[in-house]
Amino acid sequence: MSFRGRMFLVVAVAATCAISLAQDANLQAIECPFPEGQEVVSEEECGKYSACEWTDGVCHVVDNAVGGYVVQGPPEVTTRGFKVNLKKADDTVTMFGDDVTNLVFEVIQHEDYHLQVKIYDADAERYEVPVPLSLPDAPDADALYTVSVSGEGEPFDFVVSRKSNNNTVFRSLGPLTFEDQFLQLHTSLASTYLYGLGENTHLSFRHTFEPRSTFPIFARDVAVSTEPTNEYGHHPYYMVMEDDEGNSHSVLLYNSNAMEYSTFLLEDGTPALTLRTIGGIIDLHMFLGPLPEDLIWQYTSMIGTTAMPPYWYLGFQLSRWGYNSTDYVRAVRERMKAMGIPQDIQTFDIDYTDQKRDFTLDPVHWSDFPELIQELHNDGLKVTLLVDPALVIDFDNYPPAARGKESDVFIKWSDPSLVPDDQEPGTDDYMVGYVWPANKTVFPDFLKPETQAWWINELKIFHELLDFDTLWIDMNEPANFGTNLDKPWNWPPDQPDWSLKCPDNKWDSPPYPTVTTRVGDNESKKLSEHSLCMSGQQTDGNTTYMHYDVHSLYGWSETVATYRGLEEVFPDRRPVILSRSTFPGSGQYAFHWLGDNSAEWVHLHMSIIGLFEFNMFGIPMVGADICGFYNEPDMELCARWMELGAFYPFSRNHNQEGTADQDPAMWPEVGEISRYTLNIRYQYLPYLYSLFHRAHMHGSSVVRPLLNVFPRDLKARDVDDQFMWGDGLMIAPVLTQGATSRDVYFPKGIWYDLVTGVATATGPTTLTVDAPLEVIPLYIPGGTVLPYQVPGLNTVESRQNPLGLTVAVNENQTSSGEIFWDAGDGSFSMMNAYMSFVDYSQGELTMSVMHGEDIVAELFLDTINIYGFPSNPQDVTVNDVALPAEDWEYDAPSSVLTITIHVPLADPLSVTIL
C-alpha cells in the first residue's frame, strides 16, 4: 500500500484532483438505472430521482460532490491497513431512499498479491456473506499494489494501482451509492479485455462495451438462452488484462444479494464497469496476478481449490430424462456396448423415483433397479442418481419428510403474519411450494446444523435402498414452480388453482429489483420468479438470515451438506457431487454442468465460453449437456457435439423427457465418431487426471483459453472457439453447420497434429484446416510431453493397460512433461501417489521418478512417439541397453519416430537416440 503516515495524504489529495477532473467529463456516461428498465427513460422520469440529472437526452448520475460521500477525518491505521470514515454529502440526494449516512472505507492487506476493500455501515451491522474464506493470519510485508484515497473533506474516491507500472486495478468513478437496498459502485478499467462474471448467458468470452450491456447475477432456474440472462449460479468475479505484456488482475465482489453489472464506455472512450447489488455490503477482493493463470491460483487459494475427482469420473457419462423402465436402460446399454463406445457412468434422472419423491423407488417400472445397478457395477460402470431438495408435505406417509419435520429442518416465513390463510394443515410456518411431485412441497434449510444432520442421515438410508456411487443435486437455486402465478405449469388439473404467492413488502418487492425481473421469461416480474419468496427465513444456528440475502447460497449449502453425507456413506472414497447451483467455494465440494441448453449450434459455441468461465470460478470439472437438453439434434449436430464433448472435463450426453433418444449409438455415423473421439479422450486421461491433480493442489485451470497460455498474444485474447487442456493439447472443434473445414489460430511455436504427428503450423498464424464430419482438429504444441494409456471400454479396463509418451519437440528439439498416478479414488494424498518428470533434449529422454514407485508396480511404459524428429536414427539405447532395429520405426513424411519398449513405470528411464 502507498499509505505511509502523512505521505499517504499528500498522494491522496493529488489523486483526488486528477480523478475529479476526469469524472466531470464522463458523468453523462454513468447512467441512472430505472426499476422498469431503461426503456422508460425520459426527462420527466429522470426528475423523479434526486441522484439523477438530465443532460442532452441522457439521464445520468449527479456529480460526486453532490451525490456521493465525503471523507471525514484522517485515516485510522489498523494492523492490516487503514480505515477512512465517510459521510453522505447530501442526505436529500438519493436514488430509492434509505441512504446510509455514515460509512467506513477499509483497506485490508492479505498476501502481497491480494487486497480487500470493504465499504460498510459505520453505525449498524448489515448482512455479510457467511461462506468462509481462507485468509492469511497476517499480511505480507511488501504489497504489489498501492492504494490512494481522497483527502479529508474531499468527495470520496479511491484508486488501486499496480506498483510496478502504475496500471489501474480499480479507479472509482462518480458517486458511490449506499442505500439500504441499493448499492452502486463504478470503476474505469485498464482495457477492454474483460472476462468472467456469471453465471450468465454470454455469446463471447470477452465482454463488449459498445453498446452498453447489463447482465443480472442471481441464482435462478432458467433455461440457457442467447439473451443476457442470469442462470443457476452466482459468481461476481472478473478478470482484466491490463496491457500488451499480459499483466492481469481480478476482482471478486463478495456479495450474495441479487445484483447486476454494466459494461460501457466513458465519454473519452475509457472502458468502465458498474457493479450494483441490492443488499449487504461492498466487499471487494482484488488479486494482482500478474498473469491469468496466477489469478486462478490466487483466487482459489482463497475460496478453495477444486475437489479431486476420482479417475473414473473422467470417463464418459450417459443420461437422459425419460428412461421409463430398467429394461429401457438395458437396451441403451447394449447398443452402446455393441458399438464399442467407452462409458464409465450411467446417470439416472427423476424417472426411477416413486411419484417423483426423493429417496424412493418406483415399485412398478423400477422394481429391479437394485439388480440393474449391480449389473452396471459388474460391467465396470458407476451409477449417479438425481436428488432434488424439495420434499412433499405428506408427513404421515413419507418418512423423509416426517423425520425432517421432527427435526424442524424446513425454510420458514420470516414472520407468522406472512403465513398464507390457505396454508396446508400440519405445515406450521414453513414456506410451502410446488415442484415435480403431485403434492405441495417444503424446502430444507441447509444452513441449519439440524438440517445437515437430517440430510446426512437420509443419504445413508437412501444408500441402503440403492447402491449409488455419486449424487446429482438439481433444482437447488432453489427452484419452485408457478410462484406468484395462478398455478404452476404442471399443477394437477383436478385441483383448484393454487401457487406460492409472495407478499408485497421490501423483500419481495424491493425498490430496485435488478434486471433479473425483466429477462429470461420472468412472468411474475419478481425476484422470486420460479423460486421461493424472499421473505423466507433461514438460520445457521447462530444468525438468522432473510432468504433475500442468502438465496444464492442455497446450492452451496446443499452441496456442503451432501458432501458431508457422502463422506459418511463412502468413508474410503472421494465424495462426488454434481450441482446445478454454485457459489464461490462450491468447487471444493462439487462439480457443475452448464444447465438446460438446447440442440442448437449457437449453444455448442456457448458451451466453450462456459468452460472458460467456470475454470476461472474455480470449478474446472464442468461441461454442457452433449447434443443438447431441449429439442432434438440431427445427426450432424450430435456428431459435432460428441466430438467437442469428448474434451469437456465433465463429459455427459443428456436430454429431456419426451424427446427422441440421442445416445451416440442411435446413429451409426455418430456411434463411429463417438467411439473414435472418446478413445482419444480415454487415451489421454492420464494427462487430464494430472491436470486435475494440479488444479486440486495448486489452483490451476484445466480447460484454458489461449490467452491463459499465451497472455502476451493479443490475438489469442479474442479466441473463444478453440481451447486447451492445460498447456499441452489444443482442441479446435467445428461449430458451424455443414462445415468441413475451419480456421484455426496457432500461437507462437510449432504445432503438431495430435493423431498423425505431422507438423501443421509454426505460429503465430491462422490456417484453414480440413475437418470432415469424422474429424475434430487436435494439436499438441512443441515442447510438450503428454502421457497416455491404451484406452478401454471403461477406466477399469484402461487403467490396467500399458502407458506411452507423446513427445512433441520445439524448435530447439526439447520438450518436457510429467506423469501423475494414484489409486484413482480414496482419500487423496501425495504420500500415496506416483510422480515422475520427463525431459527430452536433442535425442536424450529421461524420466525421473520422484516418489510413489509402489503405486505403479504393475504398470509399464511401452511406447514413445516423438513428433518432429529430424531423421531415422542409427542407434537407440534404453537404460544403456541397445534396442534391436525392429523396435523403432521412423516415418519420414511425418517426421515421427516410434520407439517400442517395455519398462516398469516405477523405474527411472534413460533413452538415447543417435
JSON list of N, CA and C in Angstrom, two decimals, residues 663-724:
[
{"chain": "A", "resi": 663, "resn": "ASP", "atom": "N", "xyz": [-28.46, -40.91, -27.39]},
{"chain": "A", "resi": 663, "resn": "ASP", "atom": "CA", "xyz": [-27.20, -41.53, -27.03]},
{"chain": "A", "resi": 663, "resn": "ASP", "atom": "C", "xyz": [-26.44, -41.81, -28.33]},
{"chain": "A", "resi": 664, "resn": "PRO", "atom": "N", "xyz": [-25.13, -41.76, -28.31]},
{"chain": "A", "resi": 664, "resn": "PRO", "atom": "CA", "xyz": [-24.37, -41.80, -29.56]},
{"chain": "A", "resi": 664, "resn": "PRO", "atom": "C", "xyz": [-24.57, -43.05, -30.39]},
{"chain": "A", "resi": 665, "resn": "ALA", "atom": "N", "xyz": [-25.05, -44.12, -29.80]},
{"chain": "A", "resi": 665, "resn": "ALA", "atom": "CA", "xyz": [-25.27, -45.34, -30.58]},
{"chain": "A", "resi": 665, "resn": "ALA", "atom": "C", "xyz": [-26.55, -45.30, -31.39]},
{"chain": "A", "resi": 666, "resn": "MET", "atom": "N", "xyz": [-27.34, -44.23, -31.27]},
{"chain": "A", "resi": 666, "resn": "MET", "atom": "CA", "xyz": [-28.59, -44.15, -32.03]},
{"chain": "A", "resi": 666, "resn": "MET", "atom": "C", "xyz": [-28.36, -43.96, -33.52]},
{"chain": "A", "resi": 667, "resn": "TRP", "atom": "N", "xyz": [-27.26, -43.32, -33.89]},
{"chain": "A", "resi": 667, "resn": "TRP", "atom": "CA", "xyz": [-26.91, -43.15, -35.30]},
{"chain": "A", "resi": 667, "resn": "TRP", "atom": "C", "xyz": [-25.61, -43.92, -35.56]},
{"chain": "A", "resi": 668, "resn": "PRO", "atom": "N", "xyz": [-25.54, -44.74, -36.60]},
{"chain": "A", "resi": 668, "resn": "PRO", "atom": "CA", "xyz": [-24.27, -45.43, -36.89]},
{"chain": "A", "resi": 668, "resn": "PRO", "atom": "C", "xyz": [-23.11, -44.46, -37.06]},
{"chain": "A", "resi": 669, "resn": "GLU", "atom": "N", "xyz": [-23.37, -43.32, -37.77]},
{"chain": "A", "resi": 669, "resn": "GLU", "atom": "CA", "xyz": [-22.28, -42.36, -38.00]},
{"chain": "A", "resi": 669, "resn": "GLU", "atom": "C", "xyz": [-21.81, -41.74, -36.69]},
{"chain": "A", "resi": 670, "resn": "VAL", "atom": "N", "xyz": [-22.78, -41.35, -35.84]},
{"chain": "A", "resi": 670, "resn": "VAL", "atom": "CA", "xyz": [-22.42, -40.74, -34.57]},
{"chain": "A", "resi": 670, "resn": "VAL", "atom": "C", "xyz": [-21.72, -41.76, -33.67]},
{"chain": "A", "resi": 671, "resn": "GLY", "atom": "N", "xyz": [-22.17, -43.00, -33.74]},
{"chain": "A", "resi": 671, "resn": "GLY", "atom": "CA", "xyz": [-21.54, -44.06, -32.95]},
{"chain": "A", "resi": 671, "resn": "GLY", "atom": "C", "xyz": [-20.08, -44.24, -33.32]},
{"chain": "A", "resi": 672, "resn": "GLU", "atom": "N", "xyz": [-19.79, -44.28, -34.62]},
{"chain": "A", "resi": 672, "resn": "GLU", "atom": "CA", "xyz": [-18.40, -44.44, -35.08]},
{"chain": "A", "resi": 672, "resn": "GLU", "atom": "C", "xyz": [-17.55, -43.24, -34.64]},
{"chain": "A", "resi": 673, "resn": "ILE", "atom": "N", "xyz": [-18.08, -42.04, -34.85]},
{"chain": "A", "resi": 673, "resn": "ILE", "atom": "CA", "xyz": [-17.34, -40.83, -34.49]},
{"chain": "A", "resi": 673, "resn": "ILE", "atom": "C", "xyz": [-17.12, -40.76, -32.98]},
{"chain": "A", "resi": 674, "resn": "SER", "atom": "N", "xyz": [-18.14, -41.13, -32.21]},
{"chain": "A", "resi": 674, "resn": "SER", "atom": "CA", "xyz": [-18.02, -41.09, -30.75]},
{"chain": "A", "resi": 674, "resn": "SER", "atom": "C", "xyz": [-16.99, -42.10, -30.26]},
{"chain": "A", "resi": 675, "resn": "ARG", "atom": "N", "xyz": [-17.01, -43.30, -30.82]},
{"chain": "A", "resi": 675, "resn": "ARG", "atom": "CA", "xyz": [-16.01, -44.29, -30.40]},
{"chain": "A", "resi": 675, "resn": "ARG", "atom": "C", "xyz": [-14.60, -43.76, -30.67]},
{"chain": "A", "resi": 676, "resn": "TYR", "atom": "N", "xyz": [-14.42, -43.15, -31.85]},
{"chain": "A", "resi": 676, "resn": "TYR", "atom": "CA", "xyz": [-13.10, -42.65, -32.23]},
{"chain": "A", "resi": 676, "resn": "TYR", "atom": "C", "xyz": [-12.64, -41.53, -31.30]},
{"chain": "A", "resi": 677, "resn": "THR", "atom": "N", "xyz": [-13.50, -40.50, -31.11]},
{"chain": "A", "resi": 677, "resn": "THR", "atom": "CA", "xyz": [-13.08, -39.35, -30.30]},
{"chain": "A", "resi": 677, "resn": "THR", "atom": "C", "xyz": [-12.99, -39.69, -28.81]},
{"chain": "A", "resi": 678, "resn": "LEU", "atom": "N", "xyz": [-13.90, -40.52, -28.32]},
{"chain": "A", "resi": 678, "resn": "LEU", "atom": "CA", "xyz": [-13.83, -40.90, -26.92]},
{"chain": "A", "resi": 678, "resn": "LEU", "atom": "C", "xyz": [-12.61, -41.78, -26.64]},
{"chain": "A", "resi": 679, "resn": "ASN", "atom": "N", "xyz": [-12.18, -42.56, -27.62]},
{"chain": "A", "resi": 679, "resn": "ASN", "atom": "CA", "xyz": [-10.95, -43.33, -27.45]},
{"chain": "A", "resi": 679, "resn": "ASN", "atom": "C", "xyz": [-9.75, -42.40, -27.33]},
{"chain": "A", "resi": 680, "resn": "ILE", "atom": "N", "xyz": [-9.77, -41.28, -28.06]},
{"chain": "A", "resi": 680, "resn": "ILE", "atom": "CA", "xyz": [-8.68, -40.30, -27.88]},
{"chain": "A", "resi": 680, "resn": "ILE", "atom": "C", "xyz": [-8.75, -39.72, -26.47]},
{"chain": "A", "resi": 681, "resn": "ARG", "atom": "N", "xyz": [-9.95, -39.39, -26.03]},
{"chain": "A", "resi": 681, "resn": "ARG", "atom": "CA", "xyz": [-10.10, -38.87, -24.65]},
{"chain": "A", "resi": 681, "resn": "ARG", "atom": "C", "xyz": [-9.54, -39.89, -23.66]},
{"chain": "A", "resi": 682, "resn": "TYR", "atom": "N", "xyz": [-9.99, -41.14, -23.77]},
{"chain": "A", "resi": 682, "resn": "TYR", "atom": "CA", "xyz": [-9.54, -42.15, -22.82]},
{"chain": "A", "resi": 682, "resn": "TYR", "atom": "C", "xyz": [-8.04, -42.39, -22.92]},
{"chain": "A", "resi": 683, "resn": "GLN", "atom": "N", "xyz": [-7.49, -42.28, -24.12]},
{"chain": "A", "resi": 683, "resn": "GLN", "atom": "CA", "xyz": [-6.05, -42.44, -24.30]},
{"chain": "A", "resi": 683, "resn": "GLN", "atom": "C", "xyz": [-5.28, -41.41, -23.49]},
{"chain": "A", "resi": 684, "resn": "TYR", "atom": "N", "xyz": [-5.79, -40.17, -23.45]},
{"chain": "A", "resi": 684, "resn": "TYR", "atom": "CA", "xyz": [-5.07, -39.10, -22.77]},
{"chain": "A", "resi": 684, "resn": "TYR", "atom": "C", "xyz": [-5.66, -38.77, -21.40]},
{"chain": "A", "resi": 685, "resn": "LEU", "atom": "N", "xyz": [-6.44, -39.69, -20.83]},
{"chain": "A", "resi": 685, "resn": "LEU", "atom": "CA", "xyz": [-6.94, -39.46, -19.47]},
{"chain": "A", "resi": 685, "resn": "LEU", "atom": "C", "xyz": [-5.81, -39.32, -18.44]},
{"chain": "A", "resi": 686, "resn": "PRO", "atom": "N", "xyz": [-4.68, -40.03, -18.58]},
{"chain": "A", "resi": 686, "resn": "PRO", "atom": "CA", "xyz": [-3.61, -39.78, -17.61]},
{"chain": "A", "resi": 686, "resn": "PRO", "atom": "C", "xyz": [-3.17, -38.31, -17.58]},
{"chain": "A", "resi": 687, "resn": "TYR", "atom": "N", "xyz": [-3.18, -37.66, -18.74]},
{"chain": "A", "resi": 687, "resn": "TYR", "atom": "CA", "xyz": [-2.82, -36.24, -18.78]},
{"chain": "A", "resi": 687, "resn": "TYR", "atom": "C", "xyz": [-3.93, -35.39, -18.14]},
{"chain": "A", "resi": 688, "resn": "LEU", "atom": "N", "xyz": [-5.18, -35.68, -18.49]},
{"chain": "A", "resi": 688, "resn": "LEU", "atom": "CA", "xyz": [-6.29, -34.92, -17.91]},
{"chain": "A", "resi": 688, "resn": "LEU", "atom": "C", "xyz": [-6.32, -35.08, -16.39]},
{"chain": "A", "resi": 689, "resn": "TYR", "atom": "N", "xyz": [-6.05, -36.30, -15.92]},
{"chain": "A", "resi": 689, "resn": "TYR", "atom": "CA", "xyz": [-6.03, -36.55, -14.47]},
{"chain": "A", "resi": 689, "resn": "TYR", "atom": "C", "xyz": [-4.92, -35.75, -13.80]},
{"chain": "A", "resi": 690, "resn": "SER", "atom": "N", "xyz": [-3.77, -35.65, -14.47]},
{"chain": "A", "resi": 690, "resn": "SER", "atom": "CA", "xyz": [-2.67, -34.86, -13.90]},
{"chain": "A", "resi": 690, "resn": "SER", "atom": "C", "xyz": [-3.04, -33.39, -13.83]},
{"chain": "A", "resi": 691, "resn": "LEU", "atom": "N", "xyz": [-3.85, -32.90, -14.80]},
{"chain": "A", "resi": 691, "resn": "LEU", "atom": "CA", "xyz": [-4.30, -31.52, -14.76]},
{"chain": "A", "resi": 691, "resn": "LEU", "atom": "C", "xyz": [-5.20, -31.28, -13.55]},
{"chain": "A", "resi": 692, "resn": "PHE", "atom": "N", "xyz": [-6.05, -32.25, -13.24]},
{"chain": "A", "resi": 692, "resn": "PHE", "atom": "CA", "xyz": [-6.90, -32.08, -12.06]},
{"chain": "A", "resi": 692, "resn": "PHE", "atom": "C", "xyz": [-6.08, -32.17, -10.78]},
{"chain": "A", "resi": 693, "resn": "HIS", "atom": "N", "xyz": [-5.04, -32.97, -10.81]},
{"chain": "A", "resi": 693, "resn": "HIS", "atom": "CA", "xyz": [-4.15, -33.00, -9.65]},
{"chain": "A", "resi": 693, "resn": "HIS", "atom": "C", "xyz": [-3.53, -31.62, -9.43]},
{"chain": "A", "resi": 694, "resn": "ARG", "atom": "N", "xyz": [-3.08, -30.99, -10.51]},
{"chain": "A", "resi": 694, "resn": "ARG", "atom": "CA", "xyz": [-2.51, -29.65, -10.39]},
{"chain": "A", "resi": 694, "resn": "ARG", "atom": "C", "xyz": [-3.56, -28.66, -9.91]},
{"chain": "A", "resi": 695, "resn": "ALA", "atom": "N", "xyz": [-4.77, -28.76, -10.45]},
{"chain": "A", "resi": 695, "resn": "ALA", "atom": "CA", "xyz": [-5.84, -27.84, -10.06]},
{"chain": "A", "resi": 695, "resn": "ALA", "atom": "C", "xyz": [-6.18, -28.01, -8.58]},
{"chain": "A", "resi": 696, "resn": "HIS", "atom": "N", "xyz": [-6.21, -29.24, -8.12]},
{"chain": "A", "resi": 696, "resn": "HIS", "atom": "CA", "xyz": [-6.53, -29.51, -6.71]},
{"chain": "A", "resi": 696, "resn": "HIS", "atom": "C", "xyz": [-5.42, -29.03, -5.79]},
{"chain": "A", "resi": 697, "resn": "MET", "atom": "N", "xyz": [-4.17, -29.27, -6.19]},
{"chain": "A", "resi": 697, "resn": "MET", "atom": "CA", "xyz": [-3.05, -28.93, -5.32]},
{"chain": "A", "resi": 697, "resn": "MET", "atom": "C", "xyz": [-2.63, -27.46, -5.45]},
{"chain": "A", "resi": 698, "resn": "HIS", "atom": "N", "xyz": [-2.71, -26.94, -6.67]},
{"chain": "A", "resi": 698, "resn": "HIS", "atom": "CA", "xyz": [-2.10, -25.63, -6.93]},
{"chain": "A", "resi": 698, "resn": "HIS", "atom": "C", "xyz": [-3.06, -24.59, -7.48]},
{"chain": "A", "resi": 699, "resn": "GLY", "atom": "N", "xyz": [-4.34, -24.96, -7.66]},
{"chain": "A", "resi": 699, "resn": "GLY", "atom": "CA", "xyz": [-5.31, -23.98, -8.09]},
{"chain": "A", "resi": 699, "resn": "GLY", "atom": "C", "xyz": [-5.23, -23.58, -9.54]},
{"chain": "A", "resi": 700, "resn": "SER", "atom": "N", "xyz": [-4.62, -24.40, -10.39]},
{"chain": "A", "resi": 700, "resn": "SER", "atom": "CA", "xyz": [-4.54, -24.05, -11.81]},
{"chain": "A", "resi": 700, "resn": "SER", "atom": "C", "xyz": [-5.83, -24.44, -12.51]},
{"chain": "A", "resi": 701, "resn": "SER", "atom": "N", "xyz": [-6.00, -23.95, -13.73]},
{"chain": "A", "resi": 701, "resn": "SER", "atom": "CA", "xyz": [-7.17, -24.32, -14.52]},
{"chain": "A", "resi": 701, "resn": "SER", "atom": "C", "xyz": [-6.91, -25.62, -15.26]},
{"chain": "A", "resi": 702, "resn": "VAL", "atom": "N", "xyz": [-7.96, -26.24, -15.75]},
{"chain": "A", "resi": 702, "resn": "VAL", "atom": "CA", "xyz": [-7.85, -27.46, -16.54]},
{"chain": "A", "resi": 702, "resn": "VAL", "atom": "C", "xyz": [-8.08, -27.13, -18.01]},
{"chain": "A", "resi": 703, "resn": "VAL", "atom": "N", "xyz": [-9.26, -26.58, -18.31]},
{"chain": "A", "resi": 703, "resn": "VAL", "atom": "CA", "xyz": [-9.52, -26.04, -19.65]},
{"chain": "A", "resi": 703, "resn": "VAL", "atom": "C", "xyz": [-9.07, -24.59, -19.66]},
{"chain": "A", "resi": 704, "resn": "ARG", "atom": "N", "xyz": [-8.31, -24.23, -20.68]},
{"chain": "A", "resi": 704, "resn": "ARG", "atom": "CA", "xyz": [-7.76, -22.88, -20.72]},
{"chain": "A", "resi": 704, "resn": "ARG", "atom": "C", "xyz": [-8.06, -22.21, -22.06]},
{"chain": "A", "resi": 705, "resn": "PRO", "atom": "N", "xyz": [-8.49, -20.94, -22.03]},
{"chain": "A", "resi": 705, "resn": "PRO", "atom": "CA", "xyz": [-8.49, -20.18, -23.27]},
{"chain": "A", "resi": 705, "resn": "PRO", "atom": "C", "xyz": [-7.04, -19.93, -23.69]},
{"chain": "A", "resi": 706, "resn": "LEU", "atom": "N", "xyz": [-6.83, -19.66, -24.96]},
{"chain": "A", "resi": 706, "resn": "LEU", "atom": "CA", "xyz": [-5.47, -19.43, -25.43]},
{"chain": "A", "resi": 706, "resn": "LEU", "atom": "C", "xyz": [-4.81, -18.29, -24.68]},
{"chain": "A", "resi": 707, "resn": "LEU", "atom": "N", "xyz": [-5.58, -17.30, -24.23]},
{"chain": "A", "resi": 707, "resn": "LEU", "atom": "CA", "xyz": [-4.99, -16.15, -23.56]},
{"chain": "A", "resi": 707, "resn": "LEU", "atom": "C", "xyz": [-4.32, -16.54, -22.24]},
{"chain": "A", "resi": 708, "resn": "ASN", "atom": "N", "xyz": [-4.78, -17.63, -21.62]},
{"chain": "A", "resi": 708, "resn": "ASN", "atom": "CA", "xyz": [-4.13, -18.08, -20.38]},
{"chain": "A", "resi": 708, "resn": "ASN", "atom": "C", "xyz": [-2.76, -18.68, -20.65]},
{"chain": "A", "resi": 709, "resn": "VAL", "atom": "N", "xyz": [-2.62, -19.32, -21.80]},
{"chain": "A", "resi": 709, "resn": "VAL", "atom": "CA", "xyz": [-1.36, -19.98, -22.13]},
{"chain": "A", "resi": 709, "resn": "VAL", "atom": "C", "xyz": [-0.41, -19.02, -22.83]},
{"chain": "A", "resi": 710, "resn": "PHE", "atom": "N", "xyz": [-0.99, -18.07, -23.57]},
{"chain": "A", "resi": 710, "resn": "PHE", "atom": "CA", "xyz": [-0.19, -17.11, -24.33]},
{"chain": "A", "resi": 710, "resn": "PHE", "atom": "C", "xyz": [-0.67, -15.69, -24.00]},
{"chain": "A", "resi": 711, "resn": "PRO", "atom": "N", "xyz": [-0.41, -15.21, -22.78]},
{"chain": "A", "resi": 711, "resn": "PRO", "atom": "CA", "xyz": [-1.01, -13.94, -22.34]},
{"chain": "A", "resi": 711, "resn": "PRO", "atom": "C", "xyz": [-0.50, -12.72, -23.08]},
{"chain": "A", "resi": 712, "resn": "ARG", "atom": "N", "xyz": [0.63, -12.82, -23.75]},
{"chain": "A", "resi": 712, "resn": "ARG", "atom": "CA", "xyz": [1.15, -11.67, -24.49]},
{"chain": "A", "resi": 712, "resn": "ARG", "atom": "C", "xyz": [0.72, -11.67, -25.95]},
{"chain": "A", "resi": 713, "resn": "ASP", "atom": "N", "xyz": [-0.03, -12.67, -26.34]},
{"chain": "A", "resi": 713, "resn": "ASP", "atom": "CA", "xyz": [-0.52, -12.77, -27.71]},
{"chain": "A", "resi": 713, "resn": "ASP", "atom": "C", "xyz": [-1.87, -12.06, -27.79]},
{"chain": "A", "resi": 714, "resn": "LEU", "atom": "N", "xyz": [-1.89, -10.89, -28.39]},
{"chain": "A", "resi": 714, "resn": "LEU", "atom": "CA", "xyz": [-3.11, -10.08, -28.41]},
{"chain": "A", "resi": 714, "resn": "LEU", "atom": "C", "xyz": [-4.23, -10.77, -29.17]},
{"chain": "A", "resi": 715, "resn": "LYS", "atom": "N", "xyz": [-3.91, -11.48, -30.23]},
{"chain": "A", "resi": 715, "resn": "LYS", "atom": "CA", "xyz": [-4.97, -12.13, -30.99]},
{"chain": "A", "resi": 715, "resn": "LYS", "atom": "C", "xyz": [-5.62, -13.25, -30.19]},
{"chain": "A", "resi": 716, "resn": "ALA", "atom": "N", "xyz": [-4.84, -13.91, -29.35]},
{"chain": "A", "resi": 716, "resn": "ALA", "atom": "CA", "xyz": [-5.37, -15.02, -28.54]},
{"chain": "A", "resi": 716, "resn": "ALA", "atom": "C", "xyz": [-6.47, -14.55, -27.60]},
{"chain": "A", "resi": 717, "resn": "ARG", "atom": "N", "xyz": [-6.49, -13.26, -27.26]},
{"chain": "A", "resi": 717, "resn": "ARG", "atom": "CA", "xyz": [-7.43, -12.76, -26.27]},
{"chain": "A", "resi": 717, "resn": "ARG", "atom": "C", "xyz": [-8.88, -12.76, -26.78]},
{"chain": "A", "resi": 718, "resn": "ASP", "atom": "N", "xyz": [-9.04, -12.87, -28.10]},
{"chain": "A", "resi": 718, "resn": "ASP", "atom": "CA", "xyz": [-10.39, -12.89, -28.67]},
{"chain": "A", "resi": 718, "resn": "ASP", "atom": "C", "xyz": [-10.79, -14.27, -29.17]},
{"chain": "A", "resi": 719, "resn": "VAL", "atom": "N", "xyz": [-9.95, -15.27, -28.97]},
{"chain": "A", "resi": 719, "resn": "VAL", "atom": "CA", "xyz": [-10.26, -16.62, -29.46]},
{"chain": "A", "resi": 719, "resn": "VAL", "atom": "C", "xyz": [-11.08, -17.35, -28.41]},
{"chain": "A", "resi": 720, "resn": "ASP", "atom": "N", "xyz": [-12.33, -17.64, -28.72]},
{"chain": "A", "resi": 720, "resn": "ASP", "atom": "CA", "xyz": [-13.17, -18.39, -27.79]},
{"chain": "A", "resi": 720, "resn": "ASP", "atom": "C", "xyz": [-13.88, -19.55, -28.48]},
{"chain": "A", "resi": 721, "resn": "ASP", "atom": "N", "xyz": [-13.37, -19.97, -29.65]},
{"chain": "A", "resi": 721, "resn": "ASP", "atom": "CA", "xyz": [-13.94, -21.14, -30.33]},
{"chain": "A", "resi": 721, "resn": "ASP", "atom": "C", "xyz": [-12.95, -22.29, -30.41]},
{"chain": "A", "resi": 722, "resn": "GLN", "atom": "N", "xyz": [-11.85, -22.18, -29.69]},
{"chain": "A", "resi": 722, "resn": "GLN", "atom": "CA", "xyz": [-10.90, -23.28, -29.51]},
{"chain": "A", "resi": 722, "resn": "GLN", "atom": "C", "xyz": [-10.32, -23.13, -28.12]},
{"chain": "A", "resi": 723, "resn": "PHE", "atom": "N", "xyz": [-9.78, -24.22, -27.57]},
{"chain": "A", "resi": 723, "resn": "PHE", "atom": "CA", "xyz": [-9.33, -24.18, -26.19]},
{"chain": "A", "resi": 723, "resn": "PHE", "atom": "C", "xyz": [-8.24, -25.22, -25.98]},
{"chain": "A", "resi": 724, "resn": "MET", "atom": "N", "xyz": [-7.69, -25.21, -24.78]},
{"chain": "A", "resi": 724, "resn": "MET", "atom": "CA", "xyz": [-6.61, -26.13, -24.47]},
{"chain": "A", "resi": 724, "resn": "MET", "atom": "C", "xyz": [-6.90, -26.91, -23.20]}
]
